[in-house]
Structure formats: C-alpha cells, structure tokens
CSV table of C-alpha atoms in Angstrom, one decimal:
chain,number,residue,atom,x,y,z
A,1,MET,CA,9.4,-3.2,3.5
A,2,CYS,CA,6.1,-4.4,2.1
A,3,GLY,CA,6.1,-6.7,-0.8
A,4,ARG,CA,2.8,-8.5,-0.5
A,5,TYR,CA,-0.5,-7.5,1.1
A,6,VAL,CA,-4.1,-8.6,1.4
A,7,LEU,CA,-7.4,-6.8,0.5
A,8,TYR,CA,-10.6,-8.9,0.5
A,9,LYS,CA,-13.3,-6.4,1.5
A,10,GLU,CA,-16.0,-5.2,-0.9
A,11,LEU,CA,-15.7,-1.9,-2.7
A,12,ASP,CA,-18.4,-0.2,-0.7
A,13,GLU,CA,-16.7,-1.3,2.6
A,14,VAL,CA,-13.4,0.1,1.5
A,15,ASN,CA,-15.0,3.4,0.4
A,16,ASP,CA,-16.8,3.6,3.8
A,17,PHE,CA,-13.5,3.0,5.7
A,18,LEU,CA,-11.7,5.7,3.8
A,19,ASN,CA,-14.7,8.0,3.5
A,20,ALA,CA,-14.1,8.0,-0.2
A,21,ILE,CA,-16.3,7.9,-3.3
A,22,ASP,CA,-15.8,5.5,-6.2
A,23,SER,CA,-14.1,7.2,-9.1
A,24,GLY,CA,-16.4,5.3,-11.4
A,25,LYS,CA,-13.5,3.4,-13.0
A,26,TYR,CA,-14.5,0.2,-11.3
A,27,ARG,CA,-17.7,0.5,-13.3
A,28,THR,CA,-16.3,1.4,-16.7
A,29,PRO,CA,-13.6,-0.1,-19.0
A,30,GLY,CA,-9.9,0.9,-18.4
A,31,LYS,CA,-7.3,1.0,-21.1
A,32,GLN,CA,-7.0,-2.7,-21.3
A,33,GLY,CA,-10.6,-3.7,-20.2
A,34,GLU,CA,-12.9,-3.7,-17.2
A,35,PHE,CA,-11.7,-3.0,-13.7
A,36,TYR,CA,-13.1,-5.3,-11.0
A,37,LEU,CA,-12.3,-5.4,-7.3
A,38,THR,CA,-12.2,-9.0,-6.2
A,39,PRO,CA,-10.8,-10.5,-3.0
A,40,ASN,CA,-7.0,-10.7,-3.3
A,41,TYR,CA,-5.1,-12.6,-0.6
A,42,ASN,CA,-1.8,-12.2,-2.3
A,43,VAL,CA,-1.4,-8.7,-3.8
A,44,ALA,CA,2.0,-8.6,-5.5
A,45,PRO,CA,3.9,-5.8,-7.2
A,46,THR,CA,2.4,-4.7,-10.6
A,47,SER,CA,-1.1,-5.5,-9.3
A,48,ILE,CA,-3.8,-2.9,-10.0
A,49,MET,CA,-5.4,-2.1,-6.7
A,50,PRO,CA,-7.7,0.6,-5.2
A,51,VAL,CA,-6.0,3.7,-3.7
A,52,ALA,CA,-7.6,6.8,-2.2
A,53,PHE,CA,-6.5,10.4,-3.0
A,54,ILE,CA,-7.8,13.9,-3.5
A,55,ASN,CA,-8.6,14.6,-7.2
A,56,ASP,CA,-8.4,18.0,-8.9
A,57,GLU,CA,-12.0,18.8,-7.9
A,58,GLY,CA,-11.1,18.4,-4.2
A,59,LYS,CA,-13.0,15.1,-3.9
A,60,ARG,CA,-11.6,12.0,-2.1
A,61,ILE,CA,-11.9,9.2,-4.6
A,62,LEU,CA,-10.9,5.6,-4.8
A,63,GLU,CA,-9.2,4.7,-8.0
A,64,PRO,CA,-7.4,1.7,-9.4
A,65,MET,CA,-3.6,2.3,-9.5
A,66,HIS,CA,-0.6,0.3,-10.6
A,67,TRP,CA,1.6,-0.9,-7.7
A,68,GLY,CA,5.0,0.4,-8.6
A,69,PHE,CA,5.6,4.1,-8.6
A,70,MET,CA,6.5,5.5,-12.0
A,71,GLY,CA,8.5,8.7,-11.5
A,72,TRP,CA,9.2,9.4,-15.1
A,73,LYS,CA,8.7,8.0,-18.6
A,74,PRO,CA,11.6,5.8,-19.6
A,75,LYS,CA,13.5,6.3,-22.8
A,76,ASP,CA,12.6,4.0,-25.7
A,77,GLY,CA,13.8,0.5,-25.1
A,78,LYS,CA,14.5,1.1,-21.4
A,79,LYS,CA,12.6,-0.6,-18.6
A,80,PRO,CA,10.9,1.8,-16.2
A,81,PHE,CA,12.0,2.1,-12.6
A,82,LEU,CA,8.9,1.1,-10.6
A,83,PRO,CA,9.7,1.0,-6.8
A,84,ILE,CA,6.9,-0.5,-4.7
A,85,ASN,CA,8.1,1.0,-1.5
A,86,THR,CA,9.6,4.4,-0.5
A,87,ARG,CA,11.7,4.9,2.6
A,88,ASP,CA,10.5,7.7,4.8
A,89,ASP,CA,14.0,9.1,5.1
A,90,SER,CA,14.1,9.5,1.3
A,91,LEU,CA,11.0,11.5,0.8
A,92,THR,CA,12.6,14.9,1.3
A,93,LYS,CA,16.1,14.1,-0.1
A,94,LYS,CA,15.5,12.7,-3.5
A,95,PRO,CA,13.7,14.7,-6.3
A,96,MET,CA,11.8,11.6,-7.5
A,97,TRP,CA,10.0,11.5,-4.2
A,98,SER,CA,9.9,15.0,-2.8
A,99,LYS,CA,7.3,16.5,-5.2
A,100,ALA,CA,5.0,13.6,-4.8
A,101,PHE,CA,5.4,13.8,-1.0
A,102,ILE,CA,4.2,17.4,-1.1
A,103,GLN,CA,1.6,17.2,-3.9
A,104,ARG,CA,0.4,13.6,-4.4
A,105,ARG,CA,-0.2,11.7,-1.2
A,106,CYS,CA,-2.5,8.7,-1.0
A,107,ILE,CA,-3.9,6.0,1.2
A,108,VAL,CA,-3.6,2.3,0.3
A,109,PRO,CA,-6.4,0.2,2.0
A,110,VAL,CA,-5.4,-3.3,3.2
A,111,ASN,CA,-6.6,-6.0,5.5
A,112,GLY,CA,-3.1,-7.1,6.3
A,113,PHE,CA,0.3,-7.7,4.9
A,114,TYR,CA,3.0,-10.4,4.7
A,115,GLU,CA,6.6,-10.4,5.7
A,116,TRP,CA,9.2,-13.1,5.8
A,117,THR,CA,11.9,-14.2,8.3
A,118,GLY,CA,14.7,-16.7,7.9
A,119,LYS,CA,17.3,-17.4,5.2
A,120,LYS,CA,16.8,-17.6,1.5
A,121,GLY,CA,15.4,-20.9,0.5
A,122,ASN,CA,13.7,-21.5,3.8
A,123,LYS,CA,11.9,-18.4,4.7
A,124,THR,CA,8.9,-18.2,7.1
A,125,PRO,CA,6.0,-16.0,6.1
A,126,HIS,CA,4.2,-13.9,8.7
A,127,TYR,CA,0.8,-12.3,8.4
A,128,ILE,CA,0.4,-8.9,10.1
A,129,PHE,CA,-3.0,-7.6,10.7
A,130,PRO,CA,-4.9,-4.9,12.8
A,131,THR,CA,-5.9,-5.8,16.3
A,132,GLU,CA,-9.1,-3.7,15.9
A,133,GLY,CA,-11.2,-3.6,12.8
A,134,LYS,CA,-10.7,-5.3,9.5
A,135,LEU,CA,-8.9,-2.6,7.5
A,136,MET,CA,-5.8,-0.5,7.7
A,137,GLY,CA,-4.6,2.5,5.6
A,138,PHE,CA,-1.0,2.6,4.5
A,139,ALA,CA,0.5,6.0,3.7
A,140,GLY,CA,1.6,6.3,0.1
A,141,ILE,CA,2.5,8.5,-2.7
A,142,TYR,CA,1.2,8.3,-6.3
A,143,SER,CA,2.3,9.4,-9.8
A,144,ASN,CA,0.2,10.6,-12.7
A,145,LEU,CA,2.1,8.1,-14.8
A,146,ALA,CA,1.8,4.3,-15.2
A,147,PRO,CA,3.3,1.7,-17.5
A,148,ASP,CA,1.7,1.8,-21.0
A,149,ASP,CA,1.0,-1.9,-20.9
A,150,LYS,CA,-1.1,-1.6,-17.8
A,151,ALA,CA,-4.8,-0.6,-17.5
A,152,ALA,CA,-4.3,1.9,-14.7
A,153,GLU,CA,-3.4,5.5,-15.5
A,154,LEU,CA,-1.8,6.2,-12.1
A,155,SER,CA,0.8,4.3,-10.0
A,156,TYR,CA,1.7,4.2,-6.3
A,157,SER,CA,4.3,3.3,-3.8
A,158,ILE,CA,3.9,2.4,-0.1
A,159,ILE,CA,5.9,4.5,2.4
A,160,THR,CA,7.9,2.5,4.9
A,161,THR,CA,9.4,3.4,8.3
A,162,SER,CA,11.3,1.8,11.2
A,163,PRO,CA,9.6,-1.2,12.9
A,164,ASN,CA,7.6,-1.2,16.1
A,165,LYS,CA,8.0,-4.0,18.7
A,166,VAL,CA,5.8,-6.4,16.8
A,167,MET,CA,7.8,-6.0,13.6
A,168,GLU,CA,11.4,-5.6,14.8
A,169,ASP,CA,12.1,-9.3,15.0
A,170,ILE,CA,10.6,-9.9,11.6
A,171,HIS,CA,12.0,-7.0,9.5
A,172,ASP,CA,13.8,-3.7,9.9
A,173,ARG,CA,11.1,-1.8,8.0
A,174,MET,CA,7.3,-1.7,8.1
A,175,PRO,CA,4.6,0.2,6.2
A,176,VAL,CA,3.5,3.6,7.6
A,177,ILE,CA,0.1,2.8,8.9
A,178,LEU,CA,-2.2,5.8,9.4
A,179,HIS,CA,-4.8,6.0,12.1
A,180,PRO,CA,-8.3,6.9,10.6
A,181,THR,CA,-8.1,10.1,12.5
A,182,GLU,CA,-5.1,11.1,10.4
A,183,PHE,CA,-6.6,10.4,7.0
A,184,ASN,CA,-8.0,13.9,6.5
A,185,ASP,CA,-4.7,15.7,7.4
A,186,TRP,CA,-2.6,13.3,5.4
A,187,LEU,CA,-4.6,13.8,2.2
A,188,ASN,CA,-5.3,17.5,2.7
A,189,PRO,CA,-3.6,19.2,-0.3
A,190,GLU,CA,-3.2,22.4,1.7
A,191,HIS,CA,-0.6,20.7,3.9
A,192,GLU,CA,2.7,21.2,2.1
A,193,ASP,CA,5.2,21.6,4.9
A,194,PRO,CA,7.6,18.6,4.9
A,195,ASN,CA,8.3,19.0,8.6
A,196,TYR,CA,4.5,18.7,9.3
A,197,LEU,CA,4.1,15.8,7.0
A,198,THR,CA,7.0,13.8,8.3
A,199,GLU,CA,5.2,13.7,11.7
A,200,PHE,CA,2.9,11.1,10.2
A,201,LEU,CA,5.8,8.8,9.2
A,202,LYS,CA,6.2,6.8,12.4
A,203,PRO,CA,5.9,3.2,13.5
A,204,TYR,CA,2.4,2.1,14.4
A,205,PRO,CA,1.5,1.6,18.1
A,206,ASP,CA,2.7,-1.8,19.3
A,207,ASP,CA,-0.8,-2.8,20.4
A,208,GLY,CA,-2.3,-1.8,17.1
A,209,ILE,CA,-1.1,-4.9,15.1
A,210,ASP,CA,-0.5,-8.5,15.7
A,211,GLU,CA,1.1,-11.3,13.7
A,212,TYR,CA,1.3,-15.1,13.2
A,213,ILE,CA,3.0,-17.5,10.9
A,214,VAL,CA,1.2,-18.7,7.8
A,215,SER,CA,1.7,-21.2,5.0
A,216,GLN,CA,4.7,-21.0,2.7
A,217,ALA,CA,2.2,-21.2,-0.1
A,218,VAL,CA,1.9,-17.4,0.0
A,219,GLY,CA,5.4,-17.2,-1.5
A,220,ASN,CA,4.0,-18.2,-4.9
A,221,VAL,CA,2.1,-15.3,-6.4
A,222,ARG,CA,-0.1,-17.8,-8.3
A,223,ASN,CA,-1.7,-18.9,-5.0
A,224,ASN,CA,-4.6,-16.6,-4.0
A,225,GLU,CA,-7.1,-18.0,-1.6
A,226,SER,CA,-8.4,-17.2,1.8
A,227,GLY,CA,-6.5,-20.0,3.4
A,228,LEU,CA,-3.3,-18.0,2.9
A,229,ILE,CA,-4.1,-15.8,5.9
A,230,GLU,CA,-5.0,-18.6,8.2
A,231,LYS,CA,-2.6,-19.4,11.0
A,232,ALA,CA,-0.2,-22.2,10.1
A,233,ASP,CA,-0.4,-25.5,11.9
A,234,LEU,CA,3.2,-25.8,13.0
A,235,PHE,CA,2.7,-29.1,14.7
A,236,GLY,CA,0.5,-30.9,12.2
C-alpha cells in the first residue's frame, strides 16, 4: 500500500514534469481558504495535494485534491468511506471503482514514499525513491466529491499493485508508478477499454527505484522536515 509520501518540488517543476497547467486554484481561495503548495516530507491521508487530470475542456491541469477517495455522499450522521489506496484487482470488479477507472484517471506527483517493515510497536520505516530524476507519477483515480469540511472539491486514491524486487521484502503491495512516456495514454479520456487500461497496472522496473531506512520520526505525522528522507545512521 502507500500510506505516506513526499512532495517537496515547486509548483512549476511539478507542472513541467507532468506537462500540466495550473488550474489556478493554487492562486485563489478554496472553500476554506487559500491553497498553497509547500514542501511536504510527510504527506498523510486527508492531506490536500496536487493531482493531474484531464478536465472537461480537455486540458491537463494540476488541481488540489483531498487524499481519500469519496465514492458517494454519506447519509446524515454517517462517516464517509475514504480509501487512500485502491487495489488494481478491484478496479474492474467493484462499482465504486470501475466508473472512475474508466472515466476519472489521474496522476499523483511524488518525490518518494514511505513503507514500514517489522512488528507493531517496533516498525522500521523505509524511504523509496526514483533512481533517475526527482519525481515519480503514481497512477490514481479521482472523484468529483470530497468531504464538506475540506477545502478541496475533488478527492483521489492511489492505485496499488504487486511488488517488484525492491519492494517485495518490505511490503506485499506497491503504488503503480507510471513512466513519463505513459502519462498521455493513461490520462487520455478516449481510452475506455479496461483490458487496455489494466496493462498500465504493473510493478515498476526493479532498477527504477531504490530504498533505504530512515528515522522513525516519520511515523509521527506532526513531523515534517527534510531530515525525514535522510538515510538513518544505524550505527550512531
């Protein structure tokens, strides 16, 4: 799965990487105030983060979205179901996912992500990052709904798949990482064949990512500084 990730690049750099244009919502107030993209070394569920998608005008834009996919409006008094990850093998089997998979695909820009090994109470965090370049694009789906108490108007979930060699000793799932050459086809709204789209949902090449152990401080969402992605001194 993917429960924490990192994005510290500037807005213009993210737009360039995704070949997207700013929706303008990072320049204007949202429902609850201004949107700002600041370096985030510990992105946690419910965060509002930039996500790229094709809008109704056919433009690839970057828009702030709520991390936690809202498939439907909950009844009064009920808490919404807001999954942060979606398994690749669920996308064509469950109605909550299938329509979004066909009609509302997106790309989540990240510098890297965290995953943990070990037993509860003594888990070891690992930082996973690209071996080339400074950014990666996670495959995702988005919803036109978001919780009423959040500033964002859209919400998203990161798609996960089986692990590659780098990840298999860390976790049995990993995010679907798209190669930049796949961005156009993944986002293209004309692609509606599930059999074609599932071809993108595969483990990333083994030599495309690397990992190392980092400080356990990342386990606390209140910690958010660049030192979180530094390699831990295991012998200090």
